[in-house]
Every structure is written in structure tokens, then in C-alpha cells.
């Protein structure tokens, strides 16, 4: 339980730093660390699929997109000063979170929650696939058709009209 409280404390601190940081690039980086702490929470809850999706989709794709847009906007025109001690401490805390996640992934840190230990198969991708393709097959297929329709509509809207003279 102490790992949970430590990671929850870090999540709250980094979320607050995301809000109150004046530099937009630093704000996005703090948001990445906040999502990383949420990934640690998912691992502690034995929800590996959610942890992987959070790590790949949010941290890997959306945050990189945010950073790319911010760097294209070039909001910070003056050169960045030397790193302060606060940034070095935050980097060390982020490194410790990474080590805790790796140790949790290799099962060095055992979950202390009795409910998770009693139901070890909760949150596994195999069970999610069974539920998704048995009970929720129709909504799953409808959402895929909706996404395909949106993709076709986006291509048609982005297509330039070629006028023949």
C-alpha cells in the first residue's frame, strides 16, 4: 500500500505542476510524467492492458503530438537557461518511478491488495478480448464502422478539387 500512496502523491504533485507551470513545453512534460504515474497505478491494480494502452496511446502518441505542435509554434523564443536543482530532483523522482514500474512488471513488488490476489485474471487482455467479442460484439463492430466512416469523410474533406479548364 505504501507504493500506492507514494505514486498517488507523485501523480497529484505532477498534475499540479502541469497546471501551474508557465512554460508550455514543461507543462506537457509534467503531463507525460502524470500519465506515467497513472500507468504505475494500472500495473498495481493488475490491469496490464490499460497500462499498456495508457503508455502507448497517451504517453507515446498524444503527448508527442502536443510537443510537436508546441515546438512548431516556437512559443519560447529566448534560449532556455541552465537547469535548476528542482528540475534535477524531479528527474530523479521520475527515474525512481520508472524503476518501480520495471520492478512491478517483473513481479518483484507483489500486490498487497487481497482482492487482486484472489482474482489474478482480472484485467488481462485475454479476458478483455472474450468479453469484447462475446457480450459487446455489436457495439464494437458499430464503433469500428463509425471510425471507418469518419476516416473516409476526413479523406473526402481533405481532398482538393481539381477543376478542369
Tab-separated table of C-alpha atoms in Angstrom:
chain	number	residue	atom	x	y	z
A	1	UNK	CA	0.000	0.000	0.000
A	2	UNK	CA	2.868	2.391	0.602
A	3	UNK	CA	3.793	2.241	-3.094
A	4	UNK	CA	0.241	3.229	-3.988
A	5	UNK	CA	0.307	6.273	-1.709
A	6	UNK	CA	3.753	7.330	-2.916
A	7	UNK	CA	2.717	7.101	-6.583
A	8	UNK	CA	-0.604	8.857	-5.833
A	9	UNK	CA	1.313	11.671	-4.140
A	10	UNK	CA	3.590	11.963	-7.184
A	11	UNK	CA	0.582	11.984	-9.530
A	12	UNK	CA	-1.006	14.857	-7.617
A	13	UNK	CA	2.255	16.823	-7.475
A	14	UNK	CA	2.964	16.425	-11.194
A	15	UNK	CA	-0.654	17.221	-12.113
A	16	UNK	CA	-0.401	20.448	-10.117
A	17	UNK	CA	2.917	21.248	-11.768
A	18	UNK	CA	1.228	20.687	-15.148
A	19	UNK	CA	-1.354	23.309	-14.272
A	20	UNK	CA	0.881	25.915	-12.664
A	21	UNK	CA	3.954	25.784	-14.943
A	22	UNK	CA	4.279	28.829	-17.172
A	23	UNK	CA	6.394	27.158	-19.866
A	24	UNK	CA	4.089	25.098	-22.148
A	25	UNK	CA	6.776	22.542	-23.032
A	26	UNK	CA	7.446	21.885	-19.344
A	27	UNK	CA	3.712	21.617	-18.770
A	28	UNK	CA	3.398	18.891	-21.407
A	29	UNK	CA	6.390	17.055	-19.962
A	30	UNK	CA	4.822	17.143	-16.494
A	31	UNK	CA	1.634	15.779	-18.057
A	32	UNK	CA	3.669	12.891	-19.505
A	33	UNK	CA	5.025	12.136	-16.021
A	34	UNK	CA	1.477	12.303	-14.634
A	35	UNK	CA	0.324	9.751	-17.213
A	36	UNK	CA	3.321	7.621	-16.271
A	37	UNK	CA	2.204	7.590	-12.640
A	38	UNK	CA	-1.264	6.532	-13.805
A	39	UNK	CA	0.376	3.678	-15.700
A	40	UNK	CA	2.030	2.600	-12.445
A	41	UNK	CA	-1.394	2.646	-10.775
A	42	UNK	CA	-2.809	0.415	-13.516
A	43	UNK	CA	0.037	-2.056	-13.003
A	44	UNK	CA	-0.576	-2.074	-9.251
A	45	UNK	CA	-4.252	-2.836	-9.944
A	46	UNK	CA	-3.251	-5.736	-12.230
A	47	UNK	CA	-4.752	-4.045	-15.288
A	48	UNK	CA	-1.962	-4.688	-17.756
A	49	UNK	CA	-4.000	-3.859	-20.835
A	50	UNK	CA	-4.956	-0.428	-19.525
A	51	UNK	CA	-1.351	0.195	-18.513
A	52	UNK	CA	-0.053	-0.642	-21.972
A	53	UNK	CA	-2.768	1.388	-23.724
A	54	UNK	CA	-2.133	4.366	-21.437
A	55	UNK	CA	1.598	4.098	-22.046
A	56	UNK	CA	1.415	3.700	-25.823
A	57	UNK	CA	-1.557	5.875	-26.733
A	58	UNK	CA	-1.361	8.749	-24.273
A	59	UNK	CA	2.325	8.961	-23.495
A	60	UNK	CA	3.564	7.742	-26.844
A	61	UNK	CA	1.226	9.351	-29.330
A	62	UNK	CA	-0.813	12.195	-27.929
A	63	UNK	CA	1.917	13.768	-25.825
A	64	UNK	CA	4.405	13.561	-28.694
A	65	UNK	CA	1.803	15.290	-30.852
A	66	UNK	CA	1.380	18.030	-28.204
A	67	UNK	CA	5.143	18.536	-28.009
A	68	UNK	CA	5.407	18.607	-31.802
A	69	UNK	CA	2.723	21.299	-32.066
A	70	UNK	CA	4.265	23.372	-29.275
A	71	UNK	CA	7.681	23.192	-30.855
A	72	UNK	CA	6.227	24.200	-34.223
A	73	UNK	CA	4.614	27.221	-32.588
A	74	UNK	CA	8.002	28.224	-31.121
A	75	UNK	CA	6.485	29.858	-28.045
A	76	UNK	CA	9.744	30.016	-26.104
A	77	UNK	CA	11.898	32.293	-28.275
A	78	UNK	CA	14.636	33.089	-25.782
A	79	UNK	CA	17.186	30.414	-25.021
A	80	UNK	CA	16.478	28.119	-22.126
A	81	UNK	CA	18.565	28.796	-19.015
A	82	UNK	CA	20.594	26.193	-17.134
A	83	UNK	CA	18.601	23.504	-15.327
A	84	UNK	CA	17.782	24.295	-11.714
A	85	UNK	CA	18.079	21.877	-8.807
A	86	UNK	CA	14.280	21.457	-8.786
A	87	UNK	CA	14.361	20.037	-12.318
A	88	UNK	CA	17.155	17.647	-11.321
A	89	UNK	CA	15.139	16.440	-8.290
A	90	UNK	CA	12.056	15.928	-10.453
A	91	UNK	CA	14.165	13.945	-12.930
A	92	UNK	CA	15.411	11.727	-10.101
A	93	UNK	CA	11.824	11.138	-8.899
A	94	UNK	CA	10.753	10.263	-12.453
A	95	UNK	CA	13.645	7.811	-12.672
A	96	UNK	CA	12.557	6.179	-9.417
A	97	UNK	CA	9.026	5.850	-10.836
A	98	UNK	CA	10.491	4.111	-13.883
A	99	UNK	CA	12.416	1.700	-11.659
A	100	UNK	CA	9.266	0.997	-9.605
A	101	UNK	CA	7.339	0.244	-12.806
A	102	UNK	CA	10.033	-2.096	-14.081
A	103	UNK	CA	10.190	-3.904	-10.735
A	104	UNK	CA	6.399	-4.207	-10.733
A	105	UNK	CA	6.471	-5.564	-14.269
A	106	UNK	CA	8.940	-8.257	-13.257
A	107	UNK	CA	6.805	-9.071	-10.178
A	108	UNK	CA	9.453	-8.132	-7.643
A	109	UNK	CA	6.868	-5.937	-5.977
A	110	UNK	CA	3.901	-8.139	-5.138
A	111	UNK	CA	0.448	-6.502	-4.995
A	112	UNK	CA	-0.716	-6.253	-1.423
A	113	UNK	CA	-4.408	-5.994	-2.252
A	114	UNK	CA	-6.212	-9.219	-1.335
A	115	UNK	CA	-8.870	-8.694	-3.985
A	116	UNK	CA	-6.272	-8.526	-6.742
A	117	UNK	CA	-4.518	-11.608	-5.360
A	118	UNK	CA	-7.813	-13.544	-5.177
A	119	UNK	CA	-8.765	-12.668	-8.781
A	120	UNK	CA	-5.450	-12.824	-10.584
A	121	UNK	CA	-7.045	-12.948	-14.047
A	122	UNK	CA	-8.843	-9.603	-13.745
A	123	UNK	CA	-7.557	-7.032	-16.224
A	124	UNK	CA	-5.809	-9.460	-18.549
A	125	UNK	CA	-6.060	-8.951	-22.290
A	126	UNK	CA	-7.379	-12.485	-22.864
A	127	UNK	CA	-10.414	-11.873	-20.662
A	128	UNK	CA	-10.995	-8.436	-22.178
A	129	UNK	CA	-10.992	-10.000	-25.651
A	130	UNK	CA	-13.518	-12.633	-24.570
A	131	UNK	CA	-15.888	-10.007	-23.174
A	132	UNK	CA	-15.360	-7.678	-26.123
A	133	UNK	CA	-16.069	-10.293	-28.781
A	134	UNK	CA	-18.867	-12.113	-26.928
A	135	UNK	CA	-21.023	-9.669	-24.977
A	136	UNK	CA	-20.127	-6.432	-26.751
A	137	UNK	CA	-19.604	-7.612	-30.331
A	138	UNK	CA	-22.289	-5.379	-31.873
A	139	UNK	CA	-21.157	-2.109	-30.193
A	140	UNK	CA	-17.542	-2.996	-31.012
A	141	UNK	CA	-18.348	-3.504	-34.695
A	142	UNK	CA	-20.530	-0.387	-34.808
A	143	UNK	CA	-17.703	1.706	-33.376
A	144	UNK	CA	-15.302	0.305	-35.983
A	145	UNK	CA	-17.770	1.198	-38.776
A	146	UNK	CA	-18.122	4.679	-37.255
A	147	UNK	CA	-14.334	5.143	-37.220
A	148	UNK	CA	-14.088	3.909	-40.822
A	149	UNK	CA	-16.813	6.368	-41.872
A	150	UNK	CA	-15.016	9.210	-40.109
A	151	UNK	CA	-11.760	8.291	-41.843
A	152	UNK	CA	-13.415	8.231	-45.282
A	153	UNK	CA	-15.126	11.567	-44.536
A	154	UNK	CA	-11.805	13.101	-43.496
A	155	UNK	CA	-10.147	11.953	-46.707
A	156	UNK	CA	-13.015	13.370	-48.784
A	157	UNK	CA	-12.902	16.706	-46.944
A	158	UNK	CA	-9.131	16.970	-47.296
A	159	UNK	CA	-9.178	16.058	-50.987
A	160	UNK	CA	-8.580	19.071	-53.182
A	161	UNK	CA	-10.955	19.757	-56.030
A	162	UNK	CA	-9.209	19.580	-59.348
A	163	UNK	CA	-11.016	21.821	-61.832
A	164	UNK	CA	-10.529	21.094	-65.481
A	165	UNK	CA	-10.309	24.162	-67.651
